[in-house]
mmCIF file with all atom_site columns, C-alpha atoms in Angstrom:
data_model
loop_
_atom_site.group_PDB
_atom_site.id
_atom_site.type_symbol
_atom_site.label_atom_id
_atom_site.label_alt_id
_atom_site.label_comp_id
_atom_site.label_asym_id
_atom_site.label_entity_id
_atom_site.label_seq_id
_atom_site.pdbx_PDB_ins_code
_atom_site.Cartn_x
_atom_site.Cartn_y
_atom_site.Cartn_z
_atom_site.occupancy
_atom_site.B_iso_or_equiv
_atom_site.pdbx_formal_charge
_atom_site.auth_seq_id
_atom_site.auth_comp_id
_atom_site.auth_asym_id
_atom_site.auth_atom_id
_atom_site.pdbx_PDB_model_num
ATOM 1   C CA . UNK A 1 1   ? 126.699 132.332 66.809  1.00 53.00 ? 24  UNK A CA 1
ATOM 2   C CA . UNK A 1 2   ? 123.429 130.667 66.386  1.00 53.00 ? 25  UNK A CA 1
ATOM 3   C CA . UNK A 1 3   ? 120.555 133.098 67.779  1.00 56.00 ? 26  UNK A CA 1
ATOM 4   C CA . UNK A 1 4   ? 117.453 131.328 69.506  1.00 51.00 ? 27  UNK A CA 1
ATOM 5   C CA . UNK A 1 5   ? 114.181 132.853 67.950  1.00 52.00 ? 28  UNK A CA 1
ATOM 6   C CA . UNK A 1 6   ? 112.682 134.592 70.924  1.00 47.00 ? 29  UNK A CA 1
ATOM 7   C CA . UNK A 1 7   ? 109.244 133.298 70.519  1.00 41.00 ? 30  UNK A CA 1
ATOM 8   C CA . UNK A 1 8   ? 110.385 129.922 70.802  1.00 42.00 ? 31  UNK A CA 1
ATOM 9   C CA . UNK A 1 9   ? 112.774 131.430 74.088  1.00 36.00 ? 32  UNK A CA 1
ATOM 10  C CA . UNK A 1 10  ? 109.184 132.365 75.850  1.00 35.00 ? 33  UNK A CA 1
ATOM 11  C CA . UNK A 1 11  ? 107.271 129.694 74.990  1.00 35.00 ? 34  UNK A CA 1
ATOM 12  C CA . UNK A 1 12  ? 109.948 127.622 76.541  1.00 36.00 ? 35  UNK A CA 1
ATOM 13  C CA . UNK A 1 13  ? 110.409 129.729 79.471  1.00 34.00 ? 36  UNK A CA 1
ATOM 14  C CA . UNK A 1 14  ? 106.341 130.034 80.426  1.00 32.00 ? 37  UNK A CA 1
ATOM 15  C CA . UNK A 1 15  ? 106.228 125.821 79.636  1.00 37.00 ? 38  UNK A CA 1
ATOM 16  C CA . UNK A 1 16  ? 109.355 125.290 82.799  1.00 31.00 ? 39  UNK A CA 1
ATOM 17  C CA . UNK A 1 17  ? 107.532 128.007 84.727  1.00 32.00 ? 40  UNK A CA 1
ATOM 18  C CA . UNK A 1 18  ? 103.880 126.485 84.827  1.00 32.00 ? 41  UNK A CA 1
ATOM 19  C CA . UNK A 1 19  ? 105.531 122.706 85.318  1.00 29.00 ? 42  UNK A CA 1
ATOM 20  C CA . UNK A 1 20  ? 107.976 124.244 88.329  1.00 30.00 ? 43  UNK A CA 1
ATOM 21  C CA . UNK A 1 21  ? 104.488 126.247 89.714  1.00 29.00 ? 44  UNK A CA 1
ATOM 22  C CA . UNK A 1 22  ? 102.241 122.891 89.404  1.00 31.00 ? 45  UNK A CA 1
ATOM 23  C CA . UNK A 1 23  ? 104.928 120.892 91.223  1.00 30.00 ? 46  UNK A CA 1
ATOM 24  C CA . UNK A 1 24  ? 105.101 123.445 94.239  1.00 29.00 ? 47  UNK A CA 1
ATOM 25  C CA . UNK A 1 25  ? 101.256 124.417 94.457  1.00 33.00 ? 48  UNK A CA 1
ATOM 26  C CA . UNK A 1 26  ? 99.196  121.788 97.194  1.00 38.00 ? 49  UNK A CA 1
ATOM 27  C CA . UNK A 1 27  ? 95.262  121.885 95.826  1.00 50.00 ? 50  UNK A CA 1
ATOM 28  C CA . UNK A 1 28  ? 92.635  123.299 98.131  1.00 56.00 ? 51  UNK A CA 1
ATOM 29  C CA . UNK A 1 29  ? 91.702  120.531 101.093 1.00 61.00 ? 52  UNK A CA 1
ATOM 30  C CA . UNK A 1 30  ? 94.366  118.555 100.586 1.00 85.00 ? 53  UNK A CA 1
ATOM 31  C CA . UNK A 1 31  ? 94.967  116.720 104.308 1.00 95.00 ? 54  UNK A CA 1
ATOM 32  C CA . UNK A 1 32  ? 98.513  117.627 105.300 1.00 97.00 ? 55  UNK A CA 1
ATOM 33  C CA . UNK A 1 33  ? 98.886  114.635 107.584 1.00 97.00 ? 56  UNK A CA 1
ATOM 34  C CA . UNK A 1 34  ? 98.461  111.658 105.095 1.00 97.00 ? 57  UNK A CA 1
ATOM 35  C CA . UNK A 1 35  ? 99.277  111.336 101.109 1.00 97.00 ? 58  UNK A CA 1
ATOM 36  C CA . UNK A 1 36  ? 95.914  108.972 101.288 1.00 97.00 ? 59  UNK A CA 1
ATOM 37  C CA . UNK A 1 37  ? 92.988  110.483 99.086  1.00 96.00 ? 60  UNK A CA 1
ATOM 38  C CA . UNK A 1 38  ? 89.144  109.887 98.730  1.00 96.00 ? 61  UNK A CA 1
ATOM 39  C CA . UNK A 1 39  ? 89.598  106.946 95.948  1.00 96.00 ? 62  UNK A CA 1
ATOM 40  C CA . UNK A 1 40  ? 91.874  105.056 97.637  1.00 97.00 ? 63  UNK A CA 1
ATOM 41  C CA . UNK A 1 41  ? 90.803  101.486 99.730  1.00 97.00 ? 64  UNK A CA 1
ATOM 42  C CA . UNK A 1 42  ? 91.409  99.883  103.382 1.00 97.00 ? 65  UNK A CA 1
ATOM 43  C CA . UNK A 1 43  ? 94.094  98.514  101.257 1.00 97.00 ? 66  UNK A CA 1
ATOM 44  C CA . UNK A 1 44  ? 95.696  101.147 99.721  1.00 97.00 ? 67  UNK A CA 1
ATOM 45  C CA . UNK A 1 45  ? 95.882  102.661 103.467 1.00 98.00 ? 68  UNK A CA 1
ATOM 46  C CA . UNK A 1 46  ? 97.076  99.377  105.262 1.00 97.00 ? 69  UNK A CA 1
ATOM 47  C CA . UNK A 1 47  ? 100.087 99.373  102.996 1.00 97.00 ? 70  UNK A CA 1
ATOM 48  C CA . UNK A 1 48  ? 100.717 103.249 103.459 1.00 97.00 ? 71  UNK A CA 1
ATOM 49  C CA . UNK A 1 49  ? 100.217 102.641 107.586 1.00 97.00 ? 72  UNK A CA 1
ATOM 50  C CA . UNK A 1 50  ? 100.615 99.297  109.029 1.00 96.00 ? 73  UNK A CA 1
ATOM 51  C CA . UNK A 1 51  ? 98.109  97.291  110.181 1.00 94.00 ? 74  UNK A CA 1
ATOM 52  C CA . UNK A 1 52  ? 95.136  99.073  112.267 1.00 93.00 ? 75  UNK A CA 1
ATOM 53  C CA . UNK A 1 53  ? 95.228  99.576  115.947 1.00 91.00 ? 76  UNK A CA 1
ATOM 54  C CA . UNK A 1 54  ? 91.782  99.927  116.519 1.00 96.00 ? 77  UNK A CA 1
ATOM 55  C CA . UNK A 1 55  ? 88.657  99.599  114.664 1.00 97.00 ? 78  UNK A CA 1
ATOM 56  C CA . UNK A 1 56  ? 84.895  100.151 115.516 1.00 98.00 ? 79  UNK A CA 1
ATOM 57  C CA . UNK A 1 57  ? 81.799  101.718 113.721 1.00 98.00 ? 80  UNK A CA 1
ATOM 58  C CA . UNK A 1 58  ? 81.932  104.906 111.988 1.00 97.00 ? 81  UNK A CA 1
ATOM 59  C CA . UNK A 1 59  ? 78.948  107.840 112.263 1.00 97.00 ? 82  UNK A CA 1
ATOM 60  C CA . UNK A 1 60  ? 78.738  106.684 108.343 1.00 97.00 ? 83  UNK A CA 1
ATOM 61  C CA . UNK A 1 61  ? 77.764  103.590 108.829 1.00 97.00 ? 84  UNK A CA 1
ATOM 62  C CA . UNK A 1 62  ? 80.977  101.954 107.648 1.00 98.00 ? 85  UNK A CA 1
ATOM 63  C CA . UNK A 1 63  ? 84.134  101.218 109.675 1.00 98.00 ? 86  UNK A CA 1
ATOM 64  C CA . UNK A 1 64  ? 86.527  103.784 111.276 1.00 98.00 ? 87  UNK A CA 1
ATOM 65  C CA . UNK A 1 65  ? 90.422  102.525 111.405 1.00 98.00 ? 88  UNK A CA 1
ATOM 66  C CA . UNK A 1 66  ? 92.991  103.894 113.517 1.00 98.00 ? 89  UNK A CA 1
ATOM 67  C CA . UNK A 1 67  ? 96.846  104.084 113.626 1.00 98.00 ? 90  UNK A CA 1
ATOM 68  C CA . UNK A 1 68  ? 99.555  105.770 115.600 1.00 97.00 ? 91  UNK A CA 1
ATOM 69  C CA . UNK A 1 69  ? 100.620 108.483 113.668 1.00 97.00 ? 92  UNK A CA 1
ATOM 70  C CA . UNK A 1 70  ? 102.998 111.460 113.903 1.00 97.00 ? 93  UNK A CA 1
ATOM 71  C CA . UNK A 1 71  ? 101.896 114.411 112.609 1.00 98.00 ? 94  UNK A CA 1
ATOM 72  C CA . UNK A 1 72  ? 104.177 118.079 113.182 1.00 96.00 ? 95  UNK A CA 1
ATOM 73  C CA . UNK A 1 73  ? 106.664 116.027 115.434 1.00 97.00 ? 96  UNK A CA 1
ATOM 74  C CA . UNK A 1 74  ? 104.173 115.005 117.345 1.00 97.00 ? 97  UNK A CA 1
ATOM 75  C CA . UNK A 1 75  ? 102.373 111.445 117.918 1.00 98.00 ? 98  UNK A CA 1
ATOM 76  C CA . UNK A 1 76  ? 99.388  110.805 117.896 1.00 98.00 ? 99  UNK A CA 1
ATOM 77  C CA . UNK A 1 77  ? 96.505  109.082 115.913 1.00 98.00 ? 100 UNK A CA 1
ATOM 78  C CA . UNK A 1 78  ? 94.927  108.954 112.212 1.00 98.00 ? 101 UNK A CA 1
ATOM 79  C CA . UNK A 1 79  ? 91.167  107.740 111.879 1.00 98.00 ? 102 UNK A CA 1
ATOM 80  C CA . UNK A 1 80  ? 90.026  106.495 108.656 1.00 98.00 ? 103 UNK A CA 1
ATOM 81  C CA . UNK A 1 81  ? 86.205  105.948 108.100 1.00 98.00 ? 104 UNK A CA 1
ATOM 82  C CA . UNK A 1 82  ? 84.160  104.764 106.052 1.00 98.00 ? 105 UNK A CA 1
ATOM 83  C CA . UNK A 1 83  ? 80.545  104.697 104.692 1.00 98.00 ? 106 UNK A CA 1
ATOM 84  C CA . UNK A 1 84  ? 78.555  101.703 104.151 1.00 97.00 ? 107 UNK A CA 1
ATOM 85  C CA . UNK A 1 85  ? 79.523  101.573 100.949 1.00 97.00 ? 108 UNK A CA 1
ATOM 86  C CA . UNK A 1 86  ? 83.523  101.044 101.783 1.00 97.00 ? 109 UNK A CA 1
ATOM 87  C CA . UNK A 1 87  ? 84.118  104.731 100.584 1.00 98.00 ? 110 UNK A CA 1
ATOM 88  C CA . UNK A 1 88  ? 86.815  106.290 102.567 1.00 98.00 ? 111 UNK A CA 1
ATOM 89  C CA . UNK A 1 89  ? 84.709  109.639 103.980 1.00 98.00 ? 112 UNK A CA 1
ATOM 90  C CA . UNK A 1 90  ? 86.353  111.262 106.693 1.00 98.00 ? 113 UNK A CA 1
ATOM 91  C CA . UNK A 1 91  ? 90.101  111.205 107.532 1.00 98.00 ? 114 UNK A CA 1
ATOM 92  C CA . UNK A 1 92  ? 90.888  112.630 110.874 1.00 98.00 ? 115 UNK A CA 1
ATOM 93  C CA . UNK A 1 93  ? 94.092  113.290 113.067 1.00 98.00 ? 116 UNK A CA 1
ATOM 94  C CA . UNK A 1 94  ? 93.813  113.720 116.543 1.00 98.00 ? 117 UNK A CA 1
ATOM 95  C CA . UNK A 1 95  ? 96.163  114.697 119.400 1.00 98.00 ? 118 UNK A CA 1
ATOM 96  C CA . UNK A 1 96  ? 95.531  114.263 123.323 1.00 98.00 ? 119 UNK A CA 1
ATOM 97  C CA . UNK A 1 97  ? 97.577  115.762 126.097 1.00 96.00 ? 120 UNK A CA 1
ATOM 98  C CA . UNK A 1 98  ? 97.029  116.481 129.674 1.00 94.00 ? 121 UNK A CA 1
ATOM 99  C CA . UNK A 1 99  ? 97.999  120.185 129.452 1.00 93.00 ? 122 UNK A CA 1
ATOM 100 C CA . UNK A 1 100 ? 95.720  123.135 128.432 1.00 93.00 ? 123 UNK A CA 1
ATOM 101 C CA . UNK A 1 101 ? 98.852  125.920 127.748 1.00 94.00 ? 124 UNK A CA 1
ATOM 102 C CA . UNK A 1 102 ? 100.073 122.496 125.261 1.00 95.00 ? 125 UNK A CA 1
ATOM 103 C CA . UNK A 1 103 ? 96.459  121.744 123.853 1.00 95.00 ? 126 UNK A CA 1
ATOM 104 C CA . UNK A 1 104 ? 96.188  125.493 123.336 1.00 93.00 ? 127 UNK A CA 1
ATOM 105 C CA . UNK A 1 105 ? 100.007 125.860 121.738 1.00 95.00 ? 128 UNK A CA 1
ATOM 106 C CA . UNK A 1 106 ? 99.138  122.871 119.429 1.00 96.00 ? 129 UNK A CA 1
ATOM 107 C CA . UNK A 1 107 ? 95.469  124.503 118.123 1.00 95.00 ? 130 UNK A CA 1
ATOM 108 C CA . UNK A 1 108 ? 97.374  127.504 117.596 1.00 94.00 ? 131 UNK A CA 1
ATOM 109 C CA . UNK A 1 109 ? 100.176 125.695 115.235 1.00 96.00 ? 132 UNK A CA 1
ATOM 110 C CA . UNK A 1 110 ? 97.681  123.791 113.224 1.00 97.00 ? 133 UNK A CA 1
ATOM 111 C CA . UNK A 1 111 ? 95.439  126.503 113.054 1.00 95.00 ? 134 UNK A CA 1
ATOM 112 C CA . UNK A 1 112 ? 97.879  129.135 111.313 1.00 95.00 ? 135 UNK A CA 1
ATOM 113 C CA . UNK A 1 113 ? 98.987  125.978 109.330 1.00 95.00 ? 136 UNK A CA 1
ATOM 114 C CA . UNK A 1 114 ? 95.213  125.336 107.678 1.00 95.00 ? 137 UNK A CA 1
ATOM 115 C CA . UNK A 1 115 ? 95.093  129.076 107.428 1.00 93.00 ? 138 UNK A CA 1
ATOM 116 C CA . UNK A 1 116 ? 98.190  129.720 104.934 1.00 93.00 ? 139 UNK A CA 1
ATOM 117 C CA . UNK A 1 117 ? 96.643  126.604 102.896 1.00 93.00 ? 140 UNK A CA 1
ATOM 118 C CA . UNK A 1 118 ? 92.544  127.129 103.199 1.00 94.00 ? 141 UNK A CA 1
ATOM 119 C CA . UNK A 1 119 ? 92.418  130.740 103.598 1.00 90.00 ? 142 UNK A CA 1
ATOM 120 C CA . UNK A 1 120 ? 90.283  132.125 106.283 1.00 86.00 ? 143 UNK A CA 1
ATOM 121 C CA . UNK A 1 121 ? 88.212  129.340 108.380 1.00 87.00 ? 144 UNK A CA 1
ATOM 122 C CA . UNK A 1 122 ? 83.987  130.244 107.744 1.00 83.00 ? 145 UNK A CA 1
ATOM 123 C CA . UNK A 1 123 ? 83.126  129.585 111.225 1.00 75.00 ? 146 UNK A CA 1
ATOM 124 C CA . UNK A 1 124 ? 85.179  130.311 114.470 1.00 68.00 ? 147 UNK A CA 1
ATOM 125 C CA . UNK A 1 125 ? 83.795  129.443 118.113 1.00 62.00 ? 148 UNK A CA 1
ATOM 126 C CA . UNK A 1 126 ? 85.422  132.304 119.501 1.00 53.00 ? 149 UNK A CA 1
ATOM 127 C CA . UNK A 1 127 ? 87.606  131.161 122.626 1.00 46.00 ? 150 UNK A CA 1
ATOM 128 C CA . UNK A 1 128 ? 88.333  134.450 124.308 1.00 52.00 ? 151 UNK A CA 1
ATOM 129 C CA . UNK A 1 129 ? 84.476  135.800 124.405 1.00 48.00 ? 152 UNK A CA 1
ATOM 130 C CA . UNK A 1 130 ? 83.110  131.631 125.406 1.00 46.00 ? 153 UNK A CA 1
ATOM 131 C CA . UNK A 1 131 ? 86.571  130.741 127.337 1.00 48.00 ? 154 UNK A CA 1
ATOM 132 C CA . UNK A 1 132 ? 84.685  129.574 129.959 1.00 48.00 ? 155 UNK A CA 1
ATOM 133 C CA . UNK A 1 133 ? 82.199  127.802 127.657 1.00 42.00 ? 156 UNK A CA 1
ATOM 134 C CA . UNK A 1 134 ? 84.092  126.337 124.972 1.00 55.00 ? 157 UNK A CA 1
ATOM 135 C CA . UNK A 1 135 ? 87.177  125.016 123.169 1.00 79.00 ? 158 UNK A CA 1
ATOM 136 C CA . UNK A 1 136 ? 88.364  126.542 120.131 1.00 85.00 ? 159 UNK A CA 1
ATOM 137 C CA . UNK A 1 137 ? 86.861  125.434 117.023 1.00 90.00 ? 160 UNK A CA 1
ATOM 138 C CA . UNK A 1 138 ? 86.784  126.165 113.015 1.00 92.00 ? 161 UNK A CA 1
ATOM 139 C CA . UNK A 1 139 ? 85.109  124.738 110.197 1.00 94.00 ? 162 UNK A CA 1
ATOM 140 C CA . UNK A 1 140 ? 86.454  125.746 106.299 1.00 94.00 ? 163 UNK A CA 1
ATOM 141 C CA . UNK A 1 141 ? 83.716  125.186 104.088 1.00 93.00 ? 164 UNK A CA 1
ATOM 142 C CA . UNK A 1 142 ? 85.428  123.992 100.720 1.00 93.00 ? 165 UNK A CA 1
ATOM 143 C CA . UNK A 1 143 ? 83.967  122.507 97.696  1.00 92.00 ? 166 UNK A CA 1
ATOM 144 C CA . UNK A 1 144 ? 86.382  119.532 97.761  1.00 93.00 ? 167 UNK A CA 1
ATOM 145 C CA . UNK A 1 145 ? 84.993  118.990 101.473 1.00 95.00 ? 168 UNK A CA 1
ATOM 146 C CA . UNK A 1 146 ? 84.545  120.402 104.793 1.00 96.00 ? 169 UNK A CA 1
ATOM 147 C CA . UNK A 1 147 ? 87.724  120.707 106.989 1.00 97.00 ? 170 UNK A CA 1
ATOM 148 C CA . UNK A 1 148 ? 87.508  120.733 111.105 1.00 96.00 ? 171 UNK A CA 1
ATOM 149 C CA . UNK A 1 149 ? 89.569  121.822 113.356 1.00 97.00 ? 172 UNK A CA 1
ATOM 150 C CA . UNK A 1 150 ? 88.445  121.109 117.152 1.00 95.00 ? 173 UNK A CA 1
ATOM 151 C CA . UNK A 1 151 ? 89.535  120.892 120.750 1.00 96.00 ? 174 UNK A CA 1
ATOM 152 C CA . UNK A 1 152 ? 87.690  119.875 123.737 1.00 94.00 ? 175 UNK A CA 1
ATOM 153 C CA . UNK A 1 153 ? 89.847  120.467 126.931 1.00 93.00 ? 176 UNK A CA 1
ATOM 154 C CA . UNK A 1 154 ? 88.047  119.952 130.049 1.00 92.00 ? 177 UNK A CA 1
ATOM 155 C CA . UNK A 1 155 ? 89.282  118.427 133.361 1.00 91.00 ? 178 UNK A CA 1
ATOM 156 C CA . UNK A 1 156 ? 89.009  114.701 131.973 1.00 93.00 ? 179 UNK A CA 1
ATOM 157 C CA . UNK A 1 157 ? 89.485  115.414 128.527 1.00 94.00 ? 180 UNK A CA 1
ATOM 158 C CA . UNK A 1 158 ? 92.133  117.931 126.702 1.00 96.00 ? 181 UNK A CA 1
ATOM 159 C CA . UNK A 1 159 ? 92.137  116.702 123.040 1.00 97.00 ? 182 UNK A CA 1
ATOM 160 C CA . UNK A 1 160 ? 92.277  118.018 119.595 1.00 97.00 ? 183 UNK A CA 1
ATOM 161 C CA . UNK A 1 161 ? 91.050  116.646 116.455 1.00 98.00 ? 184 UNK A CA 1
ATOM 162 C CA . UNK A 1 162 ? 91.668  117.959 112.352 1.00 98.00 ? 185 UNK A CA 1
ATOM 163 C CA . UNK A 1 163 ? 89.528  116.298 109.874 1.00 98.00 ? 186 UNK A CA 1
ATOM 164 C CA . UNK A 1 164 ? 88.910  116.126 106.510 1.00 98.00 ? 187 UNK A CA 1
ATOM 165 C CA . UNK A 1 165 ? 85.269  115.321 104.882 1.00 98.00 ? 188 UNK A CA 1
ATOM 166 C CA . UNK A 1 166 ? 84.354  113.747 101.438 1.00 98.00 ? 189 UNK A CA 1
ATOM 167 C CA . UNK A 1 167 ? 82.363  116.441 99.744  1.00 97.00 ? 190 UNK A CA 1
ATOM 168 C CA . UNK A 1 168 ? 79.573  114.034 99.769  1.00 96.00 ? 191 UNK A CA 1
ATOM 169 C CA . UNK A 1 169 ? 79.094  114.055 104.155 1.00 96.00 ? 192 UNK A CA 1
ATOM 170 C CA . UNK A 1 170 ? 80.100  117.147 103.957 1.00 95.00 ? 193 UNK A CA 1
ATOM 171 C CA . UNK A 1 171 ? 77.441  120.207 105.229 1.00 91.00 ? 194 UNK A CA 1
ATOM 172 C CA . UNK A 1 172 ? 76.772  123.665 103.528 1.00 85.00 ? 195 UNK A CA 1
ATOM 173 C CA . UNK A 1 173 ? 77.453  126.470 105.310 1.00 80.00 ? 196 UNK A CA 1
ATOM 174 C CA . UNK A 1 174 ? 75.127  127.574 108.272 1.00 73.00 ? 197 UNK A CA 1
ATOM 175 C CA . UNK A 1 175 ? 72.862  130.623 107.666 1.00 51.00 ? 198 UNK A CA 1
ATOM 176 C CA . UNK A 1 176 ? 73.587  132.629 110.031 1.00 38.00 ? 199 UNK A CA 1
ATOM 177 C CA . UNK A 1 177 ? 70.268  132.314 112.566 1.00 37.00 ? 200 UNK A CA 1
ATOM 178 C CA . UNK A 1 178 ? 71.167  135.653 114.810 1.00 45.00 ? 201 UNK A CA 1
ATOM 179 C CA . UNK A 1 179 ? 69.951  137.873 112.056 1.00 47.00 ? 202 UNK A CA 1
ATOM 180 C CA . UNK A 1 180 ? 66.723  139.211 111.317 1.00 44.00 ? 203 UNK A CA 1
#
């Protein structure tokens, strides 16, 4: 019986276990609800999504396209916009319902979602001590770009958008202006 040198056993071994680890590992800001990435074109996203329901002007001075899209079984819309350069910049989902116990159910979902893949968010609105104030909001502040997750739920208007920002319209994290 021929006997396999160990060293050659390991090095095999560790090779199949980084390649198996790489496959299963998602990098840090990677939006969950499209396989579309900063480099890619209007075209590149028209042939992932279908042609555009809506467009209008983006808060980049480019062009912001929309199209339904389902997202954890449940429909609603992806925003794609742009800069005036025709850099893709912001990629956003978001999700509108007339309920505040559903609005609230679907934060929550998303929420511990981003958490198991960004880690702890590095600014929280705090709904329980502003419930009366404000919706529930986080901001992760990542080097590959900031990532928001926001409601607003008010009589007119129960909504919740997650976006993803190019690291380049992205913000640095707030200094903190309560301390002295």
């Amino acid at each position: 019986m021929k006997r396999i040198p160990i060293h050659s056993f390991l090095l095999t071994a560790l090779i199949l276990i980084a390649v198996l680890t790489a496959g299963c590992q998602k990098s840090e800001g990677t939006c969950p609800f499209t396989d579309i990435s900063w480099g890619d074109t209007l075209e590149d996203i028209t042939e992932l999504e279908g042609d555009s329901s809506e467009s209008y002007d983006s808060i980049y001075d480019g062009t912001t396209y929309t199209f339904p899209k389902e997202y954890i079984g449940l429909k609603g819309t992806i925003k794609y916009s742009f800069d005036d350069k025709d850099r893709l910049v912001g990629i956003s989902w978001m999700y509108e319902c007339s309920d505040s116990e559903d609005l609230r159910a679907v934060y929550d979902k998303i929420h511990a979602k981003a958490g198991e893949s960004l880690g702890e968010s590095g600014y929280k609105l705090n709904s329980d001590k502003f419930a009366e104030m404000a919706s529930p909001s986080d901001v992760w502040y990542l080097e590959s770009g900031n990532v928001i997750l926001n409601t607003v739920d008010s009589s007119e208007l129960k909504v919740l958008q997650y976006t993803y920002l190019h690291p380049d319209v992205s913000e640095d994290r707030p200094e903190d202006s309560t301390e002295g």
